[in-house]
PDB file of C-alpha atoms in Angstrom:
ATOM      1  CA  MET A   1     -77.060  25.051  36.314  1.00  0.00           C
ATOM      2  CA  SER A   2     -79.823  25.795  38.952  1.00  0.00           C
ATOM      3  CA  VAL A   3     -82.346  23.596  37.022  1.00  0.00           C
ATOM      4  CA  LEU A   4     -79.407  20.883  36.875  1.00  0.00           C
ATOM      5  CA  VAL A   5     -79.150  21.150  40.670  1.00  0.00           C
ATOM      6  CA  SER A   6     -82.916  21.151  41.465  1.00  0.00           C
ATOM      7  CA  VAL A   7     -83.251  18.138  39.291  1.00  0.00           C
ATOM      8  CA  GLY A   8     -80.302  16.376  40.888  1.00  0.00           C
ATOM      9  CA  ILE A   9     -81.700  16.833  44.238  1.00  0.00           C
ATOM     10  CA  ILE A  10     -85.353  15.797  43.425  1.00  0.00           C
ATOM     11  CA  LEU A  11     -83.675  12.683  41.650  1.00  0.00           C
ATOM     12  CA  LEU A  12     -81.672  11.822  44.923  1.00  0.00           C
ATOM     13  CA  ALA A  13     -84.960  12.370  46.846  1.00  0.00           C
ATOM     14  CA  VAL A  14     -86.845  10.123  44.647  1.00  0.00           C
ATOM     15  CA  LEU A  15     -84.042   7.356  45.187  1.00  0.00           C
ATOM     16  CA  ILE A  16     -84.169   7.883  48.959  1.00  0.00           C
ATOM     17  CA  MET A  17     -88.050   7.395  48.789  1.00  0.00           C
ATOM     18  CA  SER A  18     -87.627   4.129  46.757  1.00  0.00           C
ATOM     19  CA  PHE A  19     -85.128   2.637  49.176  1.00  0.00           C
ATOM     20  CA  LEU A  20     -87.230   3.228  52.305  1.00  0.00           C
ATOM     21  CA  THR A  21     -88.183  -0.241  53.347  1.00  0.00           C
ATOM     22  CA  LEU A  22     -90.945  -0.181  55.895  1.00  0.00           C
ATOM     23  CA  SER A  23     -93.810  -0.005  53.218  1.00  0.00           C
ATOM     24  CA  SER A  24     -92.140  -2.368  50.985  1.00  0.00           C
ATOM     25  CA  GLY A  25     -91.679  -4.668  54.044  1.00  0.00           C
ATOM     26  CA  ALA A  26     -95.136  -4.658  55.200  1.00  0.00           C
ATOM     27  CA  TYR A  27     -96.782  -5.240  51.853  1.00  0.00           C
ATOM     28  CA  ALA A  28     -94.530  -8.413  51.553  1.00  0.00           C
ATOM     29  CA  LEU A  29     -95.966  -9.731  54.657  1.00  0.00           C
ATOM     30  CA  PHE A  30     -99.500  -8.506  53.756  1.00  0.00           C
ATOM     31  CA  CYS A  31     -99.195 -10.321  50.371  1.00  0.00           C
ATOM     32  CA  HIS A  32     -97.943 -13.602  52.266  1.00  0.00           C
ATOM     33  CA  TYR A  33    -100.951 -13.616  54.812  1.00  0.00           C
ATOM     34  CA  ALA A  34    -103.562 -12.169  52.008  1.00  0.00           C
ATOM     35  CA  TYR A  35    -102.336 -15.245  49.627  1.00  0.00           C
ATOM     36  CA  GLY A  36    -102.494 -17.319  52.726  1.00  0.00           C
ATOM     37  CA  ARG A  37    -105.885 -16.512  54.187  1.00  0.00           C
ATOM     38  CA  PHE A  38    -108.180 -15.701  50.992  1.00  0.00           C
ATOM     39  CA  SER A  39    -108.596 -16.403  47.185  1.00  0.00           C
ATOM     40  CA  ARG A  40    -105.941 -15.357  44.728  1.00  0.00           C
ATOM     41  CA  LYS A  41    -108.608 -12.646  43.153  1.00  0.00           C
ATOM     42  CA  ARG A  42    -109.441 -11.536  46.785  1.00  0.00           C
ATOM     43  CA  ALA A  43    -106.166 -11.227  47.668  1.00  0.00           C
ATOM     44  CA  SER A  44    -104.723  -9.672  44.864  1.00  0.00           C
ATOM     45  CA  GLU A  45    -107.636  -6.710  45.516  1.00  0.00           C
ATOM     46  CA  TYR A  46    -106.636  -6.419  48.984  1.00  0.00           C
ATOM     47  CA  THR A  47    -102.966  -5.691  48.262  1.00  0.00           C
ATOM     48  CA  PHE A  48    -103.806  -3.346  45.411  1.00  0.00           C
ATOM     49  CA  LEU A  49    -105.919  -1.383  47.953  1.00  0.00           C
ATOM     50  CA  PHE A  50    -102.653  -1.467  50.291  1.00  0.00           C
ATOM     51  CA  ILE A  51    -100.812   0.226  47.706  1.00  0.00           C
ATOM     52  CA  LEU A  52    -103.375   2.625  46.767  1.00  0.00           C
ATOM     53  CA  GLY A  53    -103.297   3.579  50.611  1.00  0.00           C
ATOM     54  CA  THR A  54     -99.732   4.094  51.066  1.00  0.00           C
ATOM     55  CA  GLU A  55     -99.860   5.973  47.726  1.00  0.00           C
ATOM     56  CA  ILE A  56    -102.836   8.315  48.531  1.00  0.00           C
ATOM     57  CA  THR A  57    -101.270   9.345  52.198  1.00  0.00           C
ATOM     58  CA  SER A  58     -97.952   9.861  51.080  1.00  0.00           C
ATOM     59  CA  SER A  59     -99.142  11.916  48.208  1.00  0.00           C
ATOM     60  CA  CYS A  60    -101.467  14.011  50.658  1.00  0.00           C
ATOM     61  CA  ILE A  61     -98.637  14.445  52.911  1.00  0.00           C
ATOM     62  CA  PHE A  62     -96.104  15.730  50.087  1.00  0.00           C
ATOM     63  CA  LEU A  63     -99.047  18.236  48.608  1.00  0.00           C
ATOM     64  CA  SER A  64     -99.719  19.547  51.834  1.00  0.00           C
ATOM     65  CA  THR A  65     -95.984  19.958  52.645  1.00  0.00           C
ATOM     66  CA  TYR A  66     -95.563  21.662  49.179  1.00  0.00           C
ATOM     67  CA  THR A  67     -98.501  24.100  50.134  1.00  0.00           C
ATOM     68  CA  LEU A  68     -96.882  24.840  53.405  1.00  0.00           C
ATOM     69  CA  VAL A  69     -93.884  25.544  51.973  1.00  0.00           C
ATOM     70  CA  ALA A  70     -94.818  27.898  49.277  1.00  0.00           C
ATOM     71  CA  VAL A  71     -96.867  29.858  51.909  1.00  0.00           C
ATOM     72  CA  VAL A  72     -93.607  30.023  54.086  1.00  0.00           C
ATOM     73  CA  ILE A  73     -91.365  30.892  51.194  1.00  0.00           C
ATOM     74  CA  ALA A  74     -93.895  33.754  49.916  1.00  0.00           C
ATOM     75  CA  ASP A  75     -93.929  34.901  53.545  1.00  0.00           C
ATOM     76  CA  LEU A  76     -90.119  34.666  54.344  1.00  0.00           C
ATOM     77  CA  SER A  77     -88.607  35.499  51.307  1.00  0.00           C
ATOM     78  CA  HIS A  78     -87.791  38.912  52.333  1.00  0.00           C
ATOM     79  CA  LEU A  79     -85.875  37.953  55.209  1.00  0.00           C
ATOM     80  CA  GLY A  80     -83.970  35.380  52.896  1.00  0.00           C
ATOM     81  CA  ILE A  81     -84.048  31.518  53.569  1.00  0.00           C
ATOM     82  CA  ASP A  82     -80.317  30.838  54.340  1.00  0.00           C
ATOM     83  CA  ILE A  83     -81.205  30.227  57.770  1.00  0.00           C
ATOM     84  CA  ILE A  84     -84.059  27.303  56.801  1.00  0.00           C
ATOM     85  CA  THR A  85     -81.473  25.976  54.177  1.00  0.00           C
ATOM     86  CA  TRP A  86     -78.857  25.573  56.647  1.00  0.00           C
ATOM     87  CA  PHE A  87     -81.215  24.048  59.119  1.00  0.00           C
ATOM     88  CA  LEU A  88     -82.258  21.497  56.191  1.00  0.00           C
ATOM     89  CA  THR A  89     -78.725  20.885  55.421  1.00  0.00           C
ATOM     90  CA  GLY A  90     -78.069  20.148  58.850  1.00  0.00           C
ATOM     91  CA  ILE A  91     -80.725  17.645  58.956  1.00  0.00           C
ATOM     92  CA  MET A  92     -79.276  16.162  56.057  1.00  0.00           C
ATOM     93  CA  PHE A  93     -76.413  15.385  57.537  1.00  0.00           C
ATOM     94  CA  ALA A  94     -78.118  13.970  60.390  1.00  0.00           C
ATOM     95  CA  LEU A  95     -80.266  11.736  58.318  1.00  0.00           C
ATOM     96  CA  SER A  96     -77.059  10.496  56.477  1.00  0.00           C
ATOM     97  CA  ILE A  97     -75.866   9.449  59.675  1.00  0.00           C
ATOM     98  CA  VAL A  98     -78.745   7.859  61.394  1.00  0.00           C
ATOM     99  CA  SER A  99     -79.585   6.028  58.184  1.00  0.00           C
ATOM    100  CA  LEU A 100     -76.077   4.286  58.208  1.00  0.00           C
ATOM    101  CA  PHE A 101     -76.412   3.395  62.040  1.00  0.00           C
ATOM    102  CA  PHE A 102     -79.765   3.324  63.081  1.00  0.00           C
ATOM    103  CA  TYR A 103     -82.083   2.592  60.463  1.00  0.00           C
ATOM    104  CA  TYR A 104     -81.974  -1.283  60.962  1.00  0.00           C
ATOM    105  CA  HIS A 105     -82.129  -2.963  64.142  1.00  0.00           C
ATOM    106  CA  ARG A 106     -78.744  -4.957  65.113  1.00  0.00           C
ATOM    107  CA  GLY A 107     -78.880  -8.589  64.646  1.00  0.00           C
ATOM    108  CA  GLU A 108     -81.068 -11.105  62.229  1.00  0.00           C
ATOM    109  CA  GLY A 109     -83.644  -9.905  59.907  1.00  0.00           C
ATOM    110  CA  THR A 110     -84.672  -6.443  58.779  1.00  0.00           C
ATOM    111  CA  ARG A 111     -86.182  -4.836  61.881  1.00  0.00           C
ATOM    112  CA  LEU A 112     -86.312  -1.029  61.602  1.00  0.00           C
ATOM    113  CA  PHE A 113     -85.677   1.662  63.727  1.00  0.00           C
ATOM    114  CA  ILE A 114     -89.545   2.125  64.522  1.00  0.00           C
ATOM    115  CA  PRO A 115     -90.724   1.528  67.923  1.00  0.00           C
ATOM    116  CA  ARG A 116     -91.268  -2.430  68.456  1.00  0.00           C
ATOM    117  CA  LYS A 117     -95.048  -1.296  69.391  1.00  0.00           C
ATOM    118  CA  ILE A 118     -96.018   0.012  66.228  1.00  0.00           C
ATOM    119  CA  ALA A 119     -94.023  -2.848  64.267  1.00  0.00           C
ATOM    120  CA  ASN A 120     -96.038  -5.116  66.127  1.00  0.00           C
ATOM    121  CA  SER A 121     -99.002  -3.659  65.379  1.00  0.00           C
ATOM    122  CA  ILE A 122     -98.451  -3.537  61.823  1.00  0.00           C
ATOM    123  CA  ASN A 123     -97.868  -7.252  62.091  1.00  0.00           C
ATOM    124  CA  TYR A 124    -100.856  -7.858  63.750  1.00  0.00           C
ATOM    125  CA  HIS A 125    -102.767  -5.777  61.320  1.00  0.00           C
ATOM    126  CA  ALA A 126    -101.116  -7.531  58.224  1.00  0.00           C
ATOM    127  CA  LYS A 127    -102.153 -10.795  59.940  1.00  0.00           C
ATOM    128  CA  THR A 128    -105.671 -10.070  60.719  1.00  0.00           C
ATOM    129  CA  ALA A 129    -107.303  -7.544  57.815  1.00  0.00           C
ATOM    130  CA  LYS A 130    -110.327  -9.033  56.673  1.00  0.00           C
ATOM    131  CA  THR A 131    -111.894  -6.215  54.643  1.00  0.00           C
ATOM    132  CA  ARG A 132    -110.931  -3.766  51.840  1.00  0.00           C
ATOM    133  CA  SER A 133    -110.782  -0.751  54.463  1.00  0.00           C
ATOM    134  CA  ASP A 134    -108.823  -2.582  56.648  1.00  0.00           C
ATOM    135  CA  ALA A 135    -106.039  -3.317  53.600  1.00  0.00           C
ATOM    136  CA  PHE A 136    -106.495   0.172  52.562  1.00  0.00           C
ATOM    137  CA  ALA A 137    -105.967   1.604  56.290  1.00  0.00           C
ATOM    138  CA  LEU A 138    -103.069  -0.765  56.647  1.00  0.00           C
ATOM    139  CA  GLY A 139    -101.289   0.704  53.643  1.00  0.00           C
ATOM    140  CA  ALA A 140    -102.054   4.453  54.762  1.00  0.00           C
ATOM    141  CA  LEU A 141    -100.548   3.520  58.363  1.00  0.00           C
ATOM    142  CA  CYS A 142     -97.466   2.228  56.831  1.00  0.00           C
ATOM    143  CA  SER A 143     -96.284   5.332  55.015  1.00  0.00           C
ATOM    144  CA  THR A 144     -96.385   7.254  58.169  1.00  0.00           C
ATOM    145  CA  PRO A 145     -93.670   6.052  60.905  1.00  0.00           C
ATOM    146  CA  GLU A 146     -90.834   6.881  58.492  1.00  0.00           C
ATOM    147  CA  LEU A 147     -91.748  10.539  58.278  1.00  0.00           C
ATOM    148  CA  ILE A 148     -88.763  11.379  60.111  1.00  0.00           C
ATOM    149  CA  PHE A 149     -86.833  10.423  56.837  1.00  0.00           C
ATOM    150  CA  THR A 150     -89.459  11.648  54.417  1.00  0.00           C
ATOM    151  CA  LEU A 151     -90.773  15.144  55.898  1.00  0.00           C
ATOM    152  CA  PRO A 152     -87.464  16.730  55.589  1.00  0.00           C
ATOM    153  CA  LEU A 153     -87.125  15.478  51.783  1.00  0.00           C
ATOM    154  CA  PHE A 154     -90.602  16.726  51.029  1.00  0.00           C
ATOM    155  CA  VAL A 155     -89.739  20.113  52.465  1.00  0.00           C
ATOM    156  CA  ILE A 156     -86.766  20.166  50.250  1.00  0.00           C
ATOM    157  CA  THR A 157     -88.126  18.822  47.183  1.00  0.00           C
ATOM    158  CA  SER A 158     -91.265  21.303  47.531  1.00  0.00           C
ATOM    159  CA  GLY A 159     -88.776  24.208  47.758  1.00  0.00           C
ATOM    160  CA  GLU A 160     -87.029  22.919  44.623  1.00  0.00           C
ATOM    161  CA  ILE A 161     -90.213  22.209  42.394  1.00  0.00           C
ATOM    162  CA  LEU A 162     -91.176  25.728  43.468  1.00  0.00           C
ATOM    163  CA  GLN A 163     -87.640  27.483  42.491  1.00  0.00           C
ATOM    164  CA  LEU A 164     -88.069  25.299  39.142  1.00  0.00           C
ATOM    165  CA  SER A 165     -91.839  26.624  38.544  1.00  0.00           C
ATOM    166  CA  ILE A 166     -90.436  30.247  38.389  1.00  0.00           C
ATOM    167  CA  SER A 167     -87.998  29.531  35.433  1.00  0.00           C
ATOM    168  CA  HIS A 168     -89.441  26.054  33.828  1.00  0.00           C
ATOM    169  CA  PRO A 169     -92.987  24.802  33.412  1.00  0.00           C
ATOM    170  CA  SER A 170     -91.628  20.971  34.232  1.00  0.00           C
ATOM    171  CA  ASN A 171     -92.416  21.054  37.789  1.00  0.00           C
ATOM    172  CA  SER A 172     -95.567  19.278  37.284  1.00  0.00           C
ATOM    173  CA  PHE A 173     -93.871  16.447  35.549  1.00  0.00           C
ATOM    174  CA  LEU A 174     -91.259  16.425  38.468  1.00  0.00           C
ATOM    175  CA  THR A 175     -93.963  16.557  40.850  1.00  0.00           C
ATOM    176  CA  ILE A 176     -95.672  13.493  39.308  1.00  0.00           C
ATOM    177  CA  ILE A 177     -92.308  11.496  39.245  1.00  0.00           C
ATOM    178  CA  TYR A 178     -91.643  12.294  42.824  1.00  0.00           C
ATOM    179  CA  ILE A 179     -95.307  10.629  43.662  1.00  0.00           C
ATOM    180  CA  ILE A 180     -95.139   7.759  41.197  1.00  0.00           C
ATOM    181  CA  VAL A 181     -91.775   6.575  41.333  1.00  0.00           C
ATOM    182  CA  PRO A 182     -91.604   5.399  45.090  1.00  0.00           C
ATOM    183  CA  ILE A 183     -94.253   3.095  44.799  1.00  0.00           C
ATOM    184  CA  ILE A 184     -92.246   0.989  42.283  1.00  0.00           C
ATOM    185  CA  PRO A 185     -90.822  -1.174  44.896  1.00  0.00           C
ATOM    186  CA  LEU A 186     -94.332  -2.146  45.994  1.00  0.00           C
ATOM    187  CA  LEU A 187     -95.610  -3.045  42.513  1.00  0.00           C
ATOM    188  CA  ILE A 188     -92.144  -5.136  41.784  1.00  0.00           C
ATOM    189  CA  THR A 189     -93.343  -7.113  45.027  1.00  0.00           C
ATOM    190  CA  ARG A 190     -96.782  -7.376  43.688  1.00  0.00           C
ATOM    191  CA  TRP A 191     -95.522  -8.534  40.658  1.00  0.00           C
ATOM    192  CA  LEU A 192     -93.135 -11.110  42.251  1.00  0.00           C
ATOM    193  CA  TYR A 193     -96.012 -12.295  44.062  1.00  0.00           C
ATOM    194  CA  HIS A 194     -98.004 -12.578  40.930  1.00  0.00           C
ATOM    195  CA  LYS A 195     -95.111 -14.652  39.444  1.00  0.00           C
ATOM    196  CA  LYS A 196     -95.550 -17.352  42.451  1.00  0.00           C
ATOM    197  CA  HIS A 197     -92.579 -16.026  44.459  1.00  0.00           C
ATOM    198  CA  ASN A 198     -92.807 -16.084  48.164  1.00  0.00           C
ATOM    199  CA  LEU A 199     -91.999 -14.429  51.235  1.00  0.00           C
ATOM    200  CA  ALA A 200     -88.966 -16.310  52.058  1.00  0.00           C
ATOM    201  CA  VAL A 201     -87.389 -15.567  48.789  1.00  0.00           C
ATOM    202  CA  ILE A 202     -88.333 -11.692  49.087  1.00  0.00           C
ATOM    203  CA  GLN A 203     -87.391 -11.554  52.718  1.00  0.00           C
ATOM    204  CA  ARG A 204     -83.847 -13.273  52.072  1.00  0.00           C
ATOM    205  CA  SER A 205     -83.228 -10.901  49.277  1.00  0.00           C
ATOM    206  CA  ARG A 206     -83.972  -7.853  51.695  1.00  0.00           C
ATOM    207  CA  VAL A 207     -81.700  -9.265  54.322  1.00  0.00           C
ATOM    208  CA  HIS A 208     -78.916  -9.593  51.585  1.00  0.00           C
ATOM    209  CA  ASN A 209     -79.112  -6.261  50.425  1.00  0.00           C
ATOM    210  CA  LYS A 210     -79.512  -4.781  53.586  1.00  0.00           C
ATOM    211  CA  ASN A 211     -75.728  -2.992  53.634  1.00  0.00           C
ATOM    212  CA  PHE A 212     -76.501  -1.722  50.228  1.00  0.00           C
ATOM    213  CA  THR A 213     -79.824  -0.151  51.300  1.00  0.00           C
ATOM    214  CA  LYS A 214     -77.925   1.756  54.080  1.00  0.00           C
ATOM    215  CA  PHE A 215     -75.047   2.916  51.882  1.00  0.00           C
ATOM    216  CA  ILE A 216     -77.450   4.152  49.349  1.00  0.00           C
ATOM    217  CA  LEU A 217     -79.654   5.997  51.934  1.00  0.00           C
ATOM    218  CA  CYS A 218     -76.344   7.380  53.639  1.00  0.00           C
ATOM    219  CA  THR A 219     -74.891   8.523  50.416  1.00  0.00           C
ATOM    220  CA  SER A 220     -77.896  10.150  48.829  1.00  0.00           C
ATOM    221  CA  TYR A 221     -78.650  12.207  52.138  1.00  0.00           C
ATOM    222  CA  LEU A 222     -75.049  13.319  52.210  1.00  0.00           C
ATOM    223  CA  LEU A 223     -75.193  14.440  48.105  1.00  0.00           C
ATOM    224  CA  ILE A 224     -77.937  16.355  48.872  1.00  0.00           C
ATOM    225  CA  ALA A 225     -76.439  18.138  52.016  1.00  0.00           C
ATOM    226  CA  ILE A 226     -73.526  18.960  50.089  1.00  0.00           C
ATOM    227  CA  LEU A 227     -75.753  20.054  46.730  1.00  0.00           C
ATOM    228  CA  LEU A 228     -77.602  22.257  49.152  1.00  0.00           C
ATOM    229  CA  ILE A 229     -74.264  23.929  50.765  1.00  0.00           C
ATOM    230  CA  CYS A 230     -72.666  24.227  47.234  1.00  0.00           C
ATOM    231  CA  PHE A 231     -75.712  25.754  45.241  1.00  0.00           C
ATOM    232  CA  ARG A 232     -78.318  26.947  47.650  1.00  0.00           C
ATOM    233  CA  ILE A 233     -76.472  28.597  50.437  1.00  0.00           C
TER     234      ILE A 233
ATOM    235  CA  MET B   1     -92.039 -14.877  77.531  1.00  0.00           C
ATOM    236  CA  GLU B   2     -93.991 -17.676  78.789  1.00  0.00           C
ATOM    237  CA  THR B   3     -96.729 -19.246  76.448  1.00  0.00           C
ATOM    238  CA  THR B   4     -98.836 -22.291  76.048  1.00  0.00           C
ATOM    239  CA  PHE B   5     -98.710 -24.899  73.279  1.00  0.00           C
ATOM    240  CA  ASN B   6    -101.919 -24.385  71.861  1.00  0.00           C
ATOM    241  CA  GLU B   7    -102.291 -26.950  68.732  1.00  0.00           C
ATOM    242  CA  GLU B   8    -105.071 -25.760  67.020  1.00  0.00           C
ATOM    243  CA  GLU B   9    -103.730 -21.973  67.080  1.00  0.00           C
ATOM    244  CA  LEU B  10    -100.599 -22.962  65.864  1.00  0.00           C
ATOM    245  CA  ARG B  11    -102.155 -25.532  62.856  1.00  0.00           C
ATOM    246  CA  LYS B  12    -104.190 -22.586  61.868  1.00  0.00           C
ATOM    247  CA  GLU B  13    -101.025 -20.307  61.697  1.00  0.00           C
ATOM    248  CA  LEU B  14     -98.950 -22.951  59.851  1.00  0.00           C
ATOM    249  CA  THR B  15    -101.783 -23.679  57.582  1.00  0.00           C
ATOM    250  CA  ILE B  16    -102.104 -19.745  56.536  1.00  0.00           C
ATOM    251  CA  ASP B  17     -98.104 -19.659  56.300  1.00  0.00           C
ATOM    252  CA  ALA B  18     -97.929 -22.915  53.942  1.00  0.00           C
ATOM    253  CA  LYS B  19    -100.701 -21.164  51.663  1.00  0.00           C
ATOM    254  CA  GLY B  20     -99.210 -18.297  51.660  1.00  0.00           C
ATOM    255  CA  LEU B  21     -95.883 -19.626  50.341  1.00  0.00           C
ATOM    256  CA  GLY B  22     -97.484 -21.969  47.535  1.00  0.00           C
ATOM    257  CA  ILE B  23     -97.107 -25.459  49.116  1.00  0.00           C
ATOM    258  CA  PRO B  24     -99.575 -27.764  47.980  1.00  0.00           C
ATOM    259  CA  SER B  25    -102.411 -28.445  50.322  1.00  0.00           C
ATOM    260  CA  GLY B  26    -102.169 -32.063  50.816  1.00  0.00           C
ATOM    261  CA  ALA B  27     -98.111 -31.638  51.323  1.00  0.00           C
ATOM    262  CA  ALA B  28     -98.629 -28.958  53.610  1.00  0.00           C
ATOM    263  CA  ASP B  29    -101.001 -30.853  55.780  1.00  0.00           C
ATOM    264  CA  SER B  30     -98.682 -33.572  56.056  1.00  0.00           C
ATOM    265  CA  PHE B  31     -95.768 -31.542  56.953  1.00  0.00           C
ATOM    266  CA  ILE B  32     -97.777 -29.569  59.508  1.00  0.00           C
ATOM    267  CA  ASP B  33     -99.225 -33.058  61.034  1.00  0.00           C
ATOM    268  CA  ARG B  34     -95.687 -34.207  61.646  1.00  0.00           C
ATOM    269  CA  THR B  35     -94.206 -30.942  62.966  1.00  0.00           C
ATOM    270  CA  LEU B  36     -97.192 -30.542  65.563  1.00  0.00           C
ATOM    271  CA  LYS B  37     -96.716 -34.032  66.717  1.00  0.00           C
ATOM    272  CA  ALA B  38     -92.880 -33.683  67.174  1.00  0.00           C
ATOM    273  CA  THR B  39     -93.847 -30.382  69.018  1.00  0.00           C
ATOM    274  CA  LYS B  40     -96.032 -31.750  71.324  1.00  0.00           C
ATOM    275  CA  LYS B  41     -93.843 -34.757  72.306  1.00  0.00           C
ATOM    276  CA  ALA B  42     -90.806 -32.356  72.729  1.00  0.00           C
ATOM    277  CA  MET B  43     -93.033 -29.967  75.030  1.00  0.00           C
ATOM    278  CA  LYS B  44     -94.565 -32.816  76.715  1.00  0.00           C
ATOM    279  CA  ASN B  45     -92.226 -33.019  79.782  1.00  0.00           C
ATOM    280  CA  ARG B  46     -91.803 -29.269  80.209  1.00  0.00           C
ATOM    281  CA  GLN B  47     -93.331 -27.318  83.021  1.00  0.00           C
ATOM    282  CA  ILE B  48     -92.862 -24.001  81.466  1.00  0.00           C
ATOM    283  CA  ILE B  49     -92.857 -23.467  77.933  1.00  0.00           C
ATOM    284  CA  THR B  50     -91.366 -20.350  76.504  1.00  0.00           C
ATOM    285  CA  GLN B  51     -92.027 -18.518  72.920  1.00  0.00           C
ATOM    286  CA  ASN B  52     -88.466 -18.999  71.877  1.00  0.00           C
ATOM    287  CA  ASP B  53     -88.402 -22.857  72.852  1.00  0.00           C
ATOM    288  CA  LEU B  54     -91.647 -23.469  71.023  1.00  0.00           C
ATOM    289  CA  LYS B  55     -90.246 -21.493  67.801  1.00  0.00           C
ATOM    290  CA  ARG B  56     -87.061 -23.083  67.728  1.00  0.00           C
ATOM    291  CA  THR B  57     -88.627 -26.572  68.213  1.00  0.00           C
ATOM    292  CA  VAL B  58     -91.213 -25.806  65.236  1.00  0.00           C
ATOM    293  CA  THR B  59     -88.524 -24.233  63.259  1.00  0.00           C
ATOM    294  CA  LYS B  60     -86.136 -27.385  63.922  1.00  0.00           C
ATOM    295  CA  GLU B  61     -89.238 -29.628  62.763  1.00  0.00           C
ATOM    296  CA  LEU B  62     -90.355 -27.709  59.764  1.00  0.00           C
ATOM    297  CA  ALA B  63     -86.697 -27.352  58.353  1.00  0.00           C
ATOM    298  CA  LYS B  64     -86.679 -31.347  57.608  1.00  0.00           C
ATOM    299  CA  TYR B  65     -89.736 -30.829  55.301  1.00  0.00           C
ATOM    300  CA  ASN B  66     -89.164 -27.464  54.010  1.00  0.00           C
ATOM    301  CA  ALA B  67     -86.768 -24.864  54.114  1.00  0.00           C
ATOM    302  CA  ASP B  68     -89.079 -21.950  52.886  1.00  0.00           C
ATOM    303  CA  PHE B  69     -91.782 -22.703  55.399  1.00  0.00           C
ATOM    304  CA  ALA B  70     -88.869 -23.032  58.368  1.00  0.00           C
ATOM    305  CA  TYR B  71     -87.526 -19.459  57.106  1.00  0.00           C
ATOM    306  CA  VAL B  72     -90.587 -17.551  57.064  1.00  0.00           C
ATOM    307  CA  TYR B  73     -92.002 -19.166  60.644  1.00  0.00           C
ATOM    308  CA  LYS B  74     -88.515 -18.213  62.344  1.00  0.00           C
ATOM    309  CA  ASN B  75     -88.205 -14.695  60.656  1.00  0.00           C
ATOM    310  CA  ARG B  76     -91.608 -13.448  60.367  1.00  0.00           C
ATOM    311  CA  ASP B  77     -91.453 -11.092  62.951  1.00  0.00           C
ATOM    312  CA  LYS B  78     -87.884  -9.880  62.042  1.00  0.00           C
ATOM    313  CA  ILE B  79     -89.237  -8.275  58.587  1.00  0.00           C
ATOM    314  CA  ILE B  80     -90.307  -4.809  59.955  1.00  0.00           C
TER     315      ILE B  80
END
């Protein structure tokens, strides 16, 4: 039962990571400018480096969190970790409300909660990126503003994977899934651009699915909180 | 916010947008020329030009030729 709960929490976390839209929105914008300014071959290379930048940065943050959680659990295990679990459950409830009401700005489009200066900075760098390192750095930049939504998930997932490693050898497989699956939306966007779709089509689809995204994020955070209350406290 | 109508800069921006959308270059040049001509005419008699005025006028003109082009120009600061 504990194994099923851990797998369930990890899969819900993967779902949330896939539905967070900053990286995919910035990637769609960057693809538009890259295909507008460079040849198809060069644009394809730069957009691939963006994905690499996003993936490597978020993997590094996750693996660092995993190591930290392993150390903290080893140090605090004699005290019991109920307080930390309650704290994380509270954060999950808070994030479910925040994702429903504050993830997107009100009004047209898919403007996110991030400060306008950061959004404008991402826009500017997407428009003016000229080299491979610019593309990589832009990808790395885009994976950090949403840490408020992803860092608690990293902590919870690390705890669950560590728990699983005691009873089951499948933790490496789950870690790999957790790292790889969230870049699937970027790969889908890349495939769409290869199929000669454009930013207008992609953006209209993002606007159309705004409410669905909010619903999935809210529900997933809520389910994780409920699972933690029922099975971890 | 106040701005100035810089035809060359706007032409460059619109050319990049058109190429990114996959609009053939000949058609794109034609759309952009007509849009800029109409925008220049609309902005001629204004003493103060705001960014919203410019955006609204360009979007209105682009919409006559290509809906996707107008949509992207109007919404590219509303993506993230």
